[in-house]
Amino acid sequence: MVLARQRDAAAARVPRIPEGADPTTLSLTPAEGYLLSRIDGRTSWRDLRQIGGVRPEDVDRCLERWLAEGVVELAAGTDSGQAAPRPTAGAEPPRSPAAGTERAESERIENRPPAAPPTAPLAPAPAAAQPASPALDPGLDLPLPLQEKLIDLSARLEAPYHEILGVPADADRKALKRAYFGLSREFHPDRYFRKQLGPFQTPLERVFRKIVEAYELLSDPTARAEIERSLAAASPQGEPVAAVPDSAAAGPEAAPARPRAPRRPHVFTLAERMRKERKQRAKRLFEAGMAAFAAERWLEAAGGVRLAIAFDPWNAVYKEQFADVQRKAHEESARKLMREAENALDLRDYPAALRAFEEALPYRPGDVALLRRAAQLAVQTGGDLHQAKEWALEAVELEPNDAEGHRLLGQVYQAAGLTANARRELELALQLDPGNVEVRAELRELSGGSSPLRWLGGKR
Amino acid sequence: MSRVIGIDLGTTNSCVAVVDNGQPVVIPNTGGYKTTPSMFALADDGKRLVGHLAKRQAITNASNTVYASKRLIGRRFESAEVRRASELCPYAITEGPNGDPRMLLGEKTFTCAEIAAIILREMKRVAQEYLGEAIREAVITVPAHFNDAQRQSTKDAGKIAGLEVLRIINEPTAAALAYGFGRKNAEETVLVYDLGGGTFDVSILEMGEGVLEVLATAGDTFLGGEDFDRLLVNHLIEQFEASEGIDLRAEPMALQRLKDAAEKAKCDLSGATQTEVNLPFIATGGDGPRHLSVIVTREILERLAADIVDRTMTTVGLCLSDAGLSPDQIDQVILVGGQSRMPLVQERVAEFFGKRPHKGVNPDEVVAIGAAIQAEALLDEDQNMLLLDVTPLSLGIGTYGGHSAKLIERNTTLPVRRAHVFTTTRDNQTAVKIRVLQGESDIAEENDLLGEFILSGIREARKGEPEVEVSFDIDTNGIVSVSARDLSTGREQSITVNATGTLSDDEIQRIIDENDLYEIQVKD
C-alpha cells in the first residue's frame, strides 16, 4: 500500500478549488469548463486524466495553468476516496433519471403512488448509505491495485456513466462493449467465487451493478440521448425524464410506481417503455375507478377515470365512461352541498348557505328551483344582488312562462333599486298569472309607496 | 482439492464432463456410452435401475419405468403440462402433499427432484469411477427458460444426490461457453439453437476476450425431441389400426416398443431417406399374433414435424427481436441437442440465417462440456472465461386489481437487485401480502406464482401512506429471494421464495437418508 502510494504520489494529488476563488470569472472553452466542473476536491489528478472527453495532455496543461493562476490548488496526496468526504446529494453530478434503482432513497417519494405525502421523514437511507471505504488489506484474495480501484470507483459511483466505464463521452458501441467486458473481467462477482474479499464484498457488488447500469443505459440510444442532454444541461439536479403526471390521488392502488429501473436496452426504447407504463397505469386507475363506480363511490370513481384519461388521453373507452361517471359524481357533490346548505339554513348561517347553493349550482345546471332559492336567499339576506340577478335571470330564461320567475327577478331588481326593471318583470308576472294578488300588491307598492291603503284602494 | 464435474441433466439423456489438464472431456459410462438415458425403473424384485439398465427393461416393465420426468420438475400437479404428460406416460402420476406431481412406481411415490437426484447420483458415480476420486461438487445445467421453482427443484435434486451445486447454468449458455472455449480472441455474436429431448431454448450471446454476454434468451419448456417421437408413434398406431383394425394405444407394452422404434426410426432418418419399422408380435388379433411392419420415409417424418419446427423458428425470431438484432447480424449459429441433427431443422435454420450452422460441436455433449468449463472458470483464477447471463423471465409482484407489476424485466443481466416502494390499499391496513410472480403477463394469474408472504406490523395509517419497500434479488443461479421492509418501522421480512411445489428441507433430508440405503460406496 505504501509502495503504491509512493509510486503514484504525484498523480494521486487532488486538485481543488480554493475557498473564495471564483472560477466563473475565467474565460474557458467548453472542454475546459467541463474539466473544471470535474474538480470536486476528491478526484485525483490521475483520475482527472482518465476522464473521457478531455485528452490527458490537455488535462495536464489546464491544471498547470490553473495552478499558476491560483484558480486551483493541490490538496495533500491522499488515497482517493479514503479521506475525502462524500459529496452531498445536492452537489452530485446529474444522474440520469432513467437510472438507478440502487440509490432508491432519493426516488422513493417520486416512485410511490403520490396520494400520500410522506408523513414520516425519510430516514437517511440505511441500506444504500455508503459505508466508509474499507482499508487496503494485503491479506485478502484481491490484489492491492484492484482494492485501490474498487475504493476509487466506490467513491465515484455517481459520476457520469462514461466515466464509470472509463470511456470518452462519445464512445461508440464497440468501445462501450470492450470497456464493459474489461471491467466485468475485473469486477464480476464470479471472478471472486469463494474468495476472501472481507469488507470489499459489498463495494464489489455495488460497483459491478453500477457498471452494468452504465453499459445498459449507454447502449440504449434513447437513454443515452437523455443522459447526454442532462450532462449538457449540467444543472446540479437533472430533471426527471418521466414527467408523468404524478398527482394521482384517487388510485386506491398498491400501484408500484413506474419501475424506472434500467432494463435491457434492446427490448424497448425508453419512450416505448414510458408509453407502455403510462398505459398500464391508466388501465389500473381506470379499473380502480370503475370498481369504485360499481360500489357507488362516485367521487372516487370520477377521480380515477379522470386520472386514467390524463395518463392515456387517446383511450376512447375511458372518455366514453367518463361522462357517466362524472354525472354521478356531480349528483353526489350537489347532494352533499345541498345538505350543507340546509344545515346552514337551520343554523341561520345564511352566508354559508348561500355559498353552498352557489357551489352546488355548477353541478346542477338547469335546476330552476335551485337558482330561485339562491336568488331569493341573496335578496332576503342582503347577499350579492348582482349575482342574485344572474341567477334569477337564468331561471327566467329557462322557464320564461312561469310567473314566479319573473316575480323573483322583479324582487331582485327592486332590492337593487332598479324600479323600472322591477315593474316590467312584475307586470310580466301578472300577465302570466293575472289572479296573483301578491304580485298585484307588489306592483302597486312599487308604483306608489308602501301603504296598504293603496292596496285597498286598488280593490275599488 | 477434488474436481468439480459438469452435468447436463437432460430430458431423455444426461451427460457428464470434467476439465482435465485444461481440456474438457466427456466421461463415458461403464458401457462406454457418453450419454446415459435419464431413466429410472423399479424392477419387480424392488431393485432400482438407472440409465441403460432402466431403458433396456422399459418394455417389459413400462408402468414402473420413469422417463422424461424433467418435463414435470418444479411444476404443479394441476398445471396443463402435467395433465398433458400424464396422458402420454405409461407410468402413473399422482398429486403430492405440496400440490406437486409425483410418480407412482409399485407401492412407492417419487418426487421429481428424487428422480432427478437418482440420475444425478448415477452421473456422479460414472465420474467417480472414471476419475478414481470422490466427487462432491457439480455445475448442473437447466433449460434457459426454467422458472425459479424448476431451478430450485434441480438444486434440491443435487443436494439429494450428495452434490454441492456450485451453479445452475442455462443449457444454451453452457453450449456457448463450450464453443467460446479456445476462441477467446474472437469477437462474435452467436445464436444457440437448443432443441433437446423435452425442451427448446434459443439464446443470443456476444463474446469477446473470454467474456460471454447473453443478450436475450427465449424458449419453450414443452417442446422437444419427445414430441417428434410422439408424432411418429401416432403415425405408426394409425397405420396399424388401418391395416389390422387394432388400437395399440391401450397397451403399455406396445406403446413402449413403439416409442423405442419411433425414436430409432427418427434417428435413422437423419441419415437415410427411408427406414422400416418392424415390431413382430405387437398385438394379438382374433386369429393369432399380429406384426407391425411399416416403411417410414424422411418425407413423412418431415410432414409430421413441420409444425413443430416452424414453432421453433418463431421462437428464434422472438429472441432476435428481444436482442434487437436481425438474422444477418448473427455470426455463428450453434445447433445443440440431439433433435437438431434432423435435416429439416438444419435446412430451416440455414434458410433463416442464410448460412450453414456451425458444425464443430457435438450436440449431445456440448452442454455438459460447457458446465464443466463454467465450474473451472469459477474455481481456477487463470481460467479467463466469464459468463454474463440474464434472467429469462420477468419478475414482479401481484398488485391491486389482479395485476402484475414487473420489477425485473426478462433478459436483465445477473446478478441483479431491484427495490421498489409500495403502499396499502385500505385505511388502517396493518399487513400486506406480497405475491411474487414470474412471467410476462400483466395479469397476475397468467404468471407463475413463486410464493407469497405477509409483511405484518405496518403502522396504522390512511391508505397510501405507509411505505413498504420490496427488494428482489436474483443470484447468478437465477434463483430468487425477496425481502420487504416497512420504511417507517424498519420491520423487515425476507424469504427465499419457495414455491409450493418444491420440497422442504426436512423432506430433502428424509429422501437423502432413504437413498443412502441404496448407495454403493466407491472403494478408494
Tab-separated table of N, CA, C and O in Angstrom, chain A residues 114-154:
chain	number	residue	atom	x	y	z
A	114	PRO	N	-48.499	8.828	-5.496
A	114	PRO	CA	-48.330	10.128	-4.888
A	114	PRO	C	-49.438	10.525	-3.939
A	114	PRO	O	-49.348	11.583	-3.351
A	115	ALA	N	-50.436	9.711	-3.783
A	115	ALA	CA	-51.558	10.108	-2.954
A	115	ALA	C	-51.092	10.600	-1.598
A	115	ALA	O	-51.594	11.582	-1.077
A	116	ALA	N	-50.140	9.908	-1.051
A	116	ALA	CA	-49.789	10.208	0.320
A	116	ALA	C	-48.521	11.016	0.388
A	116	ALA	O	-47.480	10.566	-0.038
A	117	PRO	N	-48.627	12.178	0.946
A	117	PRO	CA	-47.392	12.880	1.236
A	117	PRO	C	-46.691	12.087	2.320
A	117	PRO	O	-47.345	11.601	3.240
A	118	PRO	N	-45.418	11.896	2.193
A	118	PRO	CA	-44.741	11.060	3.184
A	118	PRO	C	-44.867	11.708	4.546
A	118	PRO	O	-44.541	12.875	4.709
A	119	THR	N	-45.374	10.956	5.474
A	119	THR	CA	-45.566	11.521	6.794
A	119	THR	C	-44.280	11.425	7.580
A	119	THR	O	-43.808	12.400	8.126
A	120	ALA	N	-43.750	10.223	7.584
A	120	ALA	CA	-42.505	10.077	8.304
A	120	ALA	C	-41.407	10.673	7.447
A	120	ALA	O	-41.346	10.412	6.261
A	121	PRO	N	-40.563	11.453	8.036
A	121	PRO	CA	-39.441	11.954	7.250
A	121	PRO	C	-38.615	10.765	6.814
A	121	PRO	O	-38.465	9.793	7.563
A	122	LEU	N	-38.140	10.829	5.605
A	122	LEU	CA	-37.412	9.676	5.093
A	122	LEU	C	-36.105	9.526	5.853
A	122	LEU	O	-35.293	10.438	5.894
A	123	ALA	N	-35.983	8.387	6.423
A	123	ALA	CA	-34.749	8.118	7.148
A	123	ALA	C	-33.612	8.170	6.162
A	123	ALA	O	-33.757	7.724	5.043
A	124	PRO	N	-32.516	8.709	6.548
A	124	PRO	CA	-31.417	8.817	5.607
A	124	PRO	C	-30.883	7.445	5.238
A	124	PRO	O	-29.936	6.958	5.817
A	125	ALA	N	-31.578	6.832	4.326
A	125	ALA	CA	-31.077	5.744	3.526
A	125	ALA	C	-30.188	4.734	4.212
A	125	ALA	O	-28.990	4.717	3.992
A	126	PRO	N	-30.741	3.901	5.030
A	126	PRO	CA	-29.868	2.966	5.723
A	126	PRO	C	-29.191	1.986	4.775
A	126	PRO	O	-28.005	1.765	4.854
A	127	ALA	N	-29.975	1.451	3.844
A	127	ALA	CA	-29.433	0.385	3.007
A	127	ALA	C	-28.361	0.894	2.064
A	127	ALA	O	-27.301	0.312	1.928
A	128	ALA	N	-28.677	1.991	1.387
A	128	ALA	CA	-27.788	2.410	0.323
A	128	ALA	C	-26.713	3.381	0.794
A	128	ALA	O	-25.927	3.854	0.019
A	129	ALA	N	-26.751	3.670	2.074
A	129	ALA	CA	-25.751	4.604	2.557
A	129	ALA	C	-24.362	4.062	2.275
A	129	ALA	O	-24.126	2.868	2.362
A	130	GLN	N	-23.487	4.948	1.934
A	130	GLN	CA	-22.135	4.496	1.626
A	130	GLN	C	-21.378	4.314	2.927
A	130	GLN	O	-21.217	5.259	3.681
A	131	PRO	N	-20.943	3.106	3.154
A	131	PRO	CA	-20.128	2.930	4.342
A	131	PRO	C	-18.763	3.538	4.087
A	131	PRO	O	-18.402	3.802	2.942
A	132	ALA	N	-18.043	3.730	5.151
A	132	ALA	CA	-16.695	4.243	4.971
A	132	ALA	C	-15.919	3.274	4.096
A	132	ALA	O	-16.118	2.071	4.166
A	133	SER	N	-15.060	3.789	3.267
A	133	SER	CA	-14.293	2.916	2.389
A	133	SER	C	-13.453	1.966	3.222
A	133	SER	O	-12.873	2.367	4.228
A	134	PRO	N	-13.403	0.724	2.794
A	134	PRO	CA	-12.580	-0.218	3.545
A	134	PRO	C	-11.102	0.117	3.365
A	134	PRO	O	-10.724	0.745	2.385
A	135	ALA	N	-10.318	-0.308	4.331
A	135	ALA	CA	-8.883	-0.061	4.233
A	135	ALA	C	-8.232	-1.159	3.401
A	135	ALA	O	-8.721	-2.277	3.346
A	136	LEU	N	-7.147	-0.801	2.724
A	136	LEU	CA	-6.430	-1.796	1.929
A	136	LEU	C	-5.924	-2.904	2.851
A	136	LEU	O	-5.501	-2.651	3.962
A	137	ASP	N	-6.020	-4.124	2.348
A	137	ASP	CA	-5.646	-5.257	3.170
A	137	ASP	C	-4.977	-6.307	2.299
A	137	ASP	O	-5.632	-6.960	1.498
A	138	PRO	N	-3.662	-6.446	2.436
A	138	PRO	CA	-2.951	-7.409	1.580
A	138	PRO	C	-3.332	-8.849	1.893
A	138	PRO	O	-3.042	-9.742	1.107
A	139	GLY	N	-4.031	-9.081	3.004
A	139	GLY	CA	-4.392	-10.448	3.378
A	139	GLY	C	-5.564	-10.985	2.586
A	139	GLY	O	-5.880	-12.170	2.668
A	140	LEU	N	-6.232	-10.152	1.815
A	140	LEU	CA	-7.425	-10.595	1.107
A	140	LEU	C	-7.061	-11.209	-0.242
A	140	LEU	O	-5.992	-10.963	-0.785
A	141	ASP	N	-8.019	-11.995	-0.769
A	141	ASP	CA	-7.801	-12.619	-2.072
A	141	ASP	C	-8.086	-11.626	-3.201
A	141	ASP	O	-8.697	-11.966	-4.204
A	142	LEU	N	-7.669	-10.407	-3.012
A	142	LEU	CA	-7.968	-9.385	-4.009
A	142	LEU	C	-6.698	-8.554	-4.144
A	142	LEU	O	-6.245	-7.956	-3.182
A	143	PRO	N	-6.097	-8.537	-5.335
A	143	PRO	CA	-4.830	-7.816	-5.491
A	143	PRO	C	-4.977	-6.357	-5.064
A	143	PRO	O	-6.034	-5.753	-5.259
A	144	LEU	N	-3.923	-5.808	-4.484
A	144	LEU	CA	-3.996	-4.439	-3.965
A	144	LEU	C	-4.411	-3.415	-5.012
A	144	LEU	O	-5.221	-2.535	-4.724
A	145	PRO	N	-3.858	-3.497	-6.237
A	145	PRO	CA	-4.291	-2.498	-7.225
A	145	PRO	C	-5.803	-2.534	-7.442
A	145	PRO	O	-6.436	-1.496	-7.602
A	146	LEU	N	-6.368	-3.747	-7.397
A	146	LEU	CA	-7.817	-3.848	-7.574
A	146	LEU	C	-8.546	-3.280	-6.366
A	146	LEU	O	-9.603	-2.671	-6.494
A	147	GLN	N	-7.976	-3.477	-5.190
A	147	GLN	CA	-8.588	-2.899	-3.998
A	147	GLN	C	-8.639	-1.385	-4.125
A	147	GLN	O	-9.654	-0.752	-3.839
A	148	GLU	N	-7.494	-0.828	-4.595
A	148	GLU	CA	-7.457	0.629	-4.772
A	148	GLU	C	-8.508	1.067	-5.771
A	148	GLU	O	-9.214	2.049	-5.581
A	149	LYS	N	-8.591	0.319	-6.841
A	149	LYS	CA	-9.532	0.670	-7.903
A	149	LYS	C	-10.966	0.616	-7.386
A	149	LYS	O	-11.799	1.456	-7.732
A	150	LEU	N	-11.228	-0.389	-6.557
A	150	LEU	CA	-12.574	-0.523	-6.006
A	150	LEU	C	-12.912	0.654	-5.102
A	150	LEU	O	-14.019	1.187	-5.149
A	151	ILE	N	-11.941	1.038	-4.282
A	151	ILE	CA	-12.170	2.164	-3.387
A	151	ILE	C	-12.481	3.401	-4.212
A	151	ILE	O	-13.427	4.144	-3.942
A	152	ASP	N	-11.664	3.561	-5.248
A	152	ASP	CA	-11.823	4.737	-6.086
A	152	ASP	C	-13.192	4.723	-6.762
A	152	ASP	O	-13.940	5.699	-6.714
A	153	LEU	N	-13.549	3.579	-7.374
A	153	LEU	CA	-14.825	3.506	-8.094
A	153	LEU	C	-16.009	3.653	-7.142
A	153	LEU	O	-17.000	4.285	-7.477
A	154	SER	N	-15.872	3.061	-5.955
A	154	SER	CA	-16.977	3.165	-4.994
A	154	SER	C	-17.256	4.619	-4.651
A	154	SER	O	-18.386	5.001	-4.397
